[in-house]
Amino acid sequence: MTKSEFRSFIKEHPIYLDGATGSNLLKRGMPVGVCPEKWILENKNTLIALQKEFIEAGSNIVYAPTFSANSVKLTEYGLEREIEAMNMELVAISREAAGGRCLVAADLTMTGEQLSPMGTMDFEDLINIYKEQIGYLVRGGVDLLVVETMMSLQESRAALIAAKESCDLPVMVTMTFESDGRTLYGTDAKTAAIVLQSLGADAVGANCSTGPDKMVDIIRTMAEVTSIPIIAKPNAGLPYLDREGNTVYDMNSEDFAEGMAKLVEAGASILGGCCGTTPEYIDKLRERTSHMNLVKRQRPVKRYLTSERQTVEFGLDDNFIVVGERINPTGKKKLQEQLRAGNMDMVAEFAQEQEACGAGILDVNMGMSGVDEKELMLKAMEEVAGVTSIPLSIDSSHIDVLEAALRRYPGRALINSVSYEKIKFDHLLPIVRKYGAMFILLPLSDAGLPKSLEEKKDIIEKIALRARELGMDKEDIVVDGLVATVGADKRAALETLETIRYCKENGYATICGLSNISFGLPQRGYVNTAFLTMAIKDGLTMAIANPSQELLVCSAFASDLLLNKEEADIRYIELIGGIEAKKKAL
Amino acid sequence: MTKSEFRSFIKEHPIYLDGATGSNLLKRGMPVGVCPEKWILENKNTLIALQKEFIEAGSNIVYAPTFSANSVKLTEYGLEREIEAMNMELVAISREAAGGRCLVAADLTMTGEQLSPMGTMDFEDLINIYKEQIGYLVRGGVDLLVVETMMSLQESRAALIAAKESCDLPVMVTMTFESDGRTLYGTDAKTAAIVLQSLGADAVGANCSTGPDKMVDIIRTMAEVTSIPIIAKPNAGLPYLDREGNTVYDMNSEDFAEGMAKLVEAGASILGGCCGTTPEYIDKLRERTSHMNLVKRQRPVKRYLTSERQTVEFGLDDNFIVVGERINPTGKKKLQEQLRAGNMDMVAEFAQEQEACGAGILDVNMGMSGVDEKELMLKAMEEVAGVTSIPLSIDSSHIDVLEAALRRYPGRALINSVSYEKIKFDHLLPIVRKYGAMFILLPLSDAGLPKSLEEKKDIIEKIALRARELGMDKEDIVVDGLVATVGADKRAALETLETIRYCKENGYATICGLSNISFGLPQRGYVNTAFLTMAIKDGLTMAIANPSQELLVCSAFASDLLLNKEEADIRYIELIGGIEAKKKAL
Ligand SMILES: [Zn+2]
Ligand SMILES: [Zn+2]
Ligand SMILES: [Zn+2]
């Protein structure tokens, strides 16, 4: 099945997945504690019977029982040598059950080994583990892939990257959320959906977790922030132990189906059941929802950047965002020394300070001579993620550094930057697209700075056009207003302001550096701040600046307040309160 | 002659005054040291002969020989009792000379007694002295009045007020300038022309002073800042003593006429000669210039406010102006105590400090309980004029205080303010018109603050219409943007900004108070400054503020710089330099 076939597979009404595999097999004789994949291979008719019942009940897609058939899990059972045969045979069993009447999805999940730095698993190693399993599954003849019951967004990314680099099959990804709406690793549904969609998932959703009744907010949030199909595959309510000590679920098939109808209203279009759901549940689910019309999805109006655990969202009329510029060794001797010694203390300190001062995004630049910039960048990203959940702007003049960072970054980053310089334009833009990042469009070319506003607009539109050809949207672009020095060109500020207005009118977010404008003038803070205030009034989305500059940041927050932006009054009062508390503490 | 007849008297070509009276009479037998008016009465044929020669040469207007026939001067000769008869007879002599072939202008000049506080003459007494003389002159049958050889702008104002309050005849005013382009009392030609035109002079210009060659800048400046006819009546060059010890002038009639042609090109339309010019000069003058076309006068694009010695000019795209708000006892206990004690030290101090901090206009408000506000206002104005030449905004809620201040103020003031409250609207607006002031239009009515932007615009246009009916222009109006509190109304800033844009588009200058906007918020300076920056970007002309607020003023100057206003970079650098020098000195 191709990705585009998958898209047209979901039309006006829901489509159906299967119900539980594990809990049904346990009821049908599989002992607790065995390797399920091994048991299935030895009892294939039990699985075939179960899956046929699901298909009978209405499933359009069944999951091949390859859930834990990755090299890490199989090694636990001493089955590592059987991995190829097992995956291919397990797919064959489901294909036999399907008999051409429904699709078969290869099923993947977490390995159980934590990624470093929390665990010892290397990110690239994990990608390779998934690639290996996916290779066998594809050869086994699956129609699509599903990565499910994921609790780690970064491991989901590893599986998704592995899938994209192994085949062109559609990939669905579902994560499992705790009752607080976050995964065990701390990711919320919004962040998960944004990151997975931008990395190329063909459908995203939630499985296991809870009963459908407790999944409404998760599904609605995911539907609001994405445009791909949303999957809901919850449990049959909450588990409890019956008199015989068996785990049973507290929701009957009719209540389940009723709950699922609410999830359709919340935006789900691919429906199934997880633990505790039997073919009867799928039957009732289909009966209850198959004539429901799917929610008309609105294209998200906001832009999203995320870390692994938090999303910053913004529209063209929203509160202004400060991009903290301090994690950058240029001109900082002490930071340079620390970085050369592999010491990340100042990086962590700058991250925390900038967040405390109101930064909404942190720029990370490790450009300096005599170091392995790529290694330093990955290390800095990891360090920052340890102290703050603010999304990052990954800043380098080297494409290889940006590529390595994008691959590793566990959220949705901003890339700083893509220009119309041939090498960047040709090579970097596809990389940005592959990893689903947002990028700063720097309107300069190999000929240098644009000579006129017309040339600037022309470069903007050329890069935007190429991005569109690669499948990106205007919402993936943040145009750098290119601030010149007012001392050298008296119209510098006016021209940047015009660029900002042009971009806003044409649907592009904007960013500016601030210090250029005042070069050579005394008391530059006044000039920078006045410029920022005017730029915010004209629609500037974000600026890269040092958020410890109290005047600058307070003025920006005051500007939002004056422009009647959402909750800007509260934000201003809190910012001032924070600054005053900090001063009192000194 | 009516004012409108006078206006239509000057069409495409110049009209001609006479030449010198005094220097010609001395040559024709008048002894040095006598009372000229007395001598003329006793030798009327000498004058008649002279004036007939002028008329023959081309004069359209001759000056009746009433130059010093005011009660002060006549008293010096013991002739105070003869004043009525003398003025009427002197007019009769010129009327006889004119014989209906040309107009006769009553001639008035300075009394020789200085006004207080420099001298002992009271301003109202001086007005009455002029009124007395004018009364006789009008009864004598003059066609128009000329106030000439004036070295004091304030004494010129006294004469002009006297004329306006005595008759409806046209009034021409010419001042005498030193080689530095200022009168002996320090007024420049631009300021003189602006103040006299706005107070109702029908023509304004320069007489005596120098030869025509040195008068070009004065005439051009006067023509640029006014729309009434410009008078040039210079001397026949520079004086020197000949071998017999007589004062003679160094320019012959041809050179004089050639120089006068340059003055026509510079904008003069009423031409004549002063000391040293004989009928021959007028003849040559007429020959040389009578076919010249008058300069097409452009309506001035700038607005002007002045003190007695200095003009602040501004257009809708010009540098922002800070109106210093500190000379106001509201909430200032120490200032209140001083004012009650008649002590003006703090007023003087505030004036100087605010000028040093960048104020371009000073607001003066003496409103407090238990004082004679009118008397205090006049005293404060005098005090401020003693320490700075910045123009004033006269601020009171009492019409009588405003009227007294306007009558006395020796420049062109800004009046704070005229609202659509019936009493102010009906009574204050004609007073503002009479004294030629600019006024702040406060868009509120007896019903209070406007409920909507539409109502605000409606009030603006109603007041503006009435001002137009009274003969004022859009350039005489500065609309108060009426800043509400953003804490109470989240759209407060946006609505004031919209008002500012509306006013700019419709040709009105604007002013704002700043402190209301941030009421109730912490660190209000940030909010006020961000608002001011946005307002300047949207075209705010001036704001009433405390210029000691470094953040506010530096940001305003930085805003002008960013908006590429004229010389705003130099202004910003000088402001910062001044602030830093002051800090170093502390
Ligand atoms: Zn489950
Ligand atoms: Zn490189
Ligand atoms: Zn003279």
PDB file of C-alpha atoms in Angstrom, chain A residues 486 490-491 493-494 497 501 517 521-524 526-527 529-531 533-534 536-538 550-551 554-555 558-564 567 569 572-573 576 580, chain B residues 486 490-491 493-494 497 501 517 521-524 526-527 529-531 533-534 536-538 550-551 554-555 558-564 567 569 572-573 576 580:
ATOM      1  CA  VAL A 486      20.557  52.438  10.682  1.00  0.00           C
ATOM      2  CA  LYS A 490      18.958  55.563   7.321  1.00  0.00           C
ATOM      3  CA  ARG A 491      16.095  53.556   5.860  1.00  0.00           C
ATOM      4  CA  ALA A 493      14.580  50.159  10.090  1.00  0.00           C
ATOM      5  CA  LEU A 494      11.806  51.239   7.725  1.00  0.00           C
ATOM      6  CA  LEU A 497       9.496  46.943   9.093  1.00  0.00           C
ATOM      7  CA  ARG A 501       4.466  43.725   7.165  1.00  0.00           C
ATOM      8  CA  ILE A 517      20.221  48.070  13.869  1.00  0.00           C
ATOM      9  CA  LEU A 521      25.140  54.464  18.176  1.00  0.00           C
ATOM     10  CA  PRO A 522      25.334  55.298  21.876  1.00  0.00           C
ATOM     11  CA  GLN A 523      22.979  53.634  24.383  1.00  0.00           C
ATOM     12  CA  ARG A 524      22.031  51.002  21.845  1.00  0.00           C
ATOM     13  CA  TYR A 526      17.060  52.323  23.532  1.00  0.00           C
ATOM     14  CA  VAL A 527      17.348  51.993  19.779  1.00  0.00           C
ATOM     15  CA  THR A 529      14.016  48.391  22.085  1.00  0.00           C
ATOM     16  CA  ALA A 530      12.231  51.082  20.085  1.00  0.00           C
ATOM     17  CA  PHE A 531      12.871  49.068  16.947  1.00  0.00           C
ATOM     18  CA  THR A 533       8.421  47.703  19.778  1.00  0.00           C
ATOM     19  CA  MET A 534       7.687  49.003  16.278  1.00  0.00           C
ATOM     20  CA  ILE A 536       6.027  43.903  17.198  1.00  0.00           C
ATOM     21  CA  LYS A 537       3.394  46.445  16.280  1.00  0.00           C
ATOM     22  CA  ASP A 538       3.951  45.629  12.607  1.00  0.00           C
ATOM     23  CA  GLU A 550      15.335  43.678  30.993  1.00  0.00           C
ATOM     24  CA  LEU A 551      14.381  46.761  28.988  1.00  0.00           C
ATOM     25  CA  CYS A 554       9.765  44.036  29.410  1.00  0.00           C
ATOM     26  CA  SER A 555       9.059  46.336  26.472  1.00  0.00           C
ATOM     27  CA  ALA A 558       4.323  45.513  27.342  1.00  0.00           C
ATOM     28  CA  SER A 559       3.877  45.799  23.573  1.00  0.00           C
ATOM     29  CA  ASP A 560       1.862  42.602  23.477  1.00  0.00           C
ATOM     30  CA  LEU A 561      -0.279  43.943  26.287  1.00  0.00           C
ATOM     31  CA  LEU A 562      -0.924  47.204  24.474  1.00  0.00           C
ATOM     32  CA  LEU A 563      -1.827  45.304  21.312  1.00  0.00           C
ATOM     33  CA  ASN A 564      -4.427  43.356  23.291  1.00  0.00           C
ATOM     34  CA  GLU A 567      -3.435  37.029  28.224  1.00  0.00           C
ATOM     35  CA  ASP A 569      -1.598  41.428  30.624  1.00  0.00           C
ATOM     36  CA  TYR A 572       3.453  41.114  31.611  1.00  0.00           C
ATOM     37  CA  ILE A 573       2.536  41.183  35.279  1.00  0.00           C
ATOM     38  CA  ILE A 576       7.672  41.949  36.144  1.00  0.00           C
ATOM     39  CA  GLU A 580      11.278  41.989  41.037  1.00  0.00           C
TER      40      GLU A 580
ATOM     41  CA  VAL B 486      -5.431  49.484  29.229  1.00  0.00           C
ATOM     42  CA  LYS B 490      -7.947  46.119  26.797  1.00  0.00           C
ATOM     43  CA  ARG B 491      -8.462  47.919  23.503  1.00  0.00           C
ATOM     44  CA  ALA B 493      -4.099  51.476  23.288  1.00  0.00           C
ATOM     45  CA  LEU B 494      -5.375  50.181  19.969  1.00  0.00           C
ATOM     46  CA  LEU B 497      -3.477  54.452  17.999  1.00  0.00           C
ATOM     47  CA  ARG B 501      -3.754  57.364  12.461  1.00  0.00           C
ATOM     48  CA  ILE B 517      -2.474  54.001  29.724  1.00  0.00           C
ATOM     49  CA  LEU B 521       0.212  48.037  36.129  1.00  0.00           C
ATOM     50  CA  PRO B 522       3.668  47.415  37.579  1.00  0.00           C
ATOM     51  CA  GLN B 523       6.759  49.124  36.085  1.00  0.00           C
ATOM     52  CA  ARG B 524       4.570  51.576  34.215  1.00  0.00           C
ATOM     53  CA  TYR B 526       7.843  50.141  30.155  1.00  0.00           C
ATOM     54  CA  VAL B 527       4.191  50.287  29.174  1.00  0.00           C
ATOM     55  CA  THR B 529       7.335  53.874  26.590  1.00  0.00           C
ATOM     56  CA  ALA B 530       6.141  51.013  24.410  1.00  0.00           C
ATOM     57  CA  PHE B 531       2.895  52.884  23.867  1.00  0.00           C
ATOM     58  CA  THR B 533       6.976  54.224  20.529  1.00  0.00           C
ATOM     59  CA  MET B 534       3.968  52.719  18.771  1.00  0.00           C
ATOM     60  CA  ILE B 536       5.187  57.792  17.227  1.00  0.00           C
ATOM     61  CA  LYS B 537       5.293  55.094  14.594  1.00  0.00           C
ATOM     62  CA  ASP B 538       1.619  55.748  13.859  1.00  0.00           C
ATOM     63  CA  GLU B 550      15.117  59.116  30.511  1.00  0.00           C
ATOM     64  CA  LEU B 551      13.663  55.897  29.127  1.00  0.00           C
ATOM     65  CA  CYS B 554      15.481  58.466  24.762  1.00  0.00           C
ATOM     66  CA  SER B 555      13.031  55.982  23.252  1.00  0.00           C
ATOM     67  CA  ALA B 558      15.382  56.663  19.039  1.00  0.00           C
ATOM     68  CA  SER B 559      11.988  56.156  17.398  1.00  0.00           C
ATOM     69  CA  ASP B 560      12.447  59.261  15.281  1.00  0.00           C
ATOM     70  CA  LEU B 561      15.858  58.005  14.271  1.00  0.00           C
ATOM     71  CA  LEU B 562      14.475  54.619  13.232  1.00  0.00           C
ATOM     72  CA  LEU B 563      11.720  56.313  11.239  1.00  0.00           C
ATOM     73  CA  ASN B 564      14.386  58.266   9.333  1.00  0.00           C
ATOM     74  CA  GLU B 567      18.467  64.888  11.552  1.00  0.00           C
ATOM     75  CA  ASP B 569      20.291  60.674  14.311  1.00  0.00           C
ATOM     76  CA  TYR B 572      19.533  61.247  19.376  1.00  0.00           C
ATOM     77  CA  ILE B 573      23.316  61.351  19.716  1.00  0.00           C
ATOM     78  CA  ILE B 576      22.461  60.823  24.880  1.00  0.00           C
ATOM     79  CA  GLU B 580      25.889  61.220  29.880  1.00  0.00           C
TER      80      GLU B 580
END
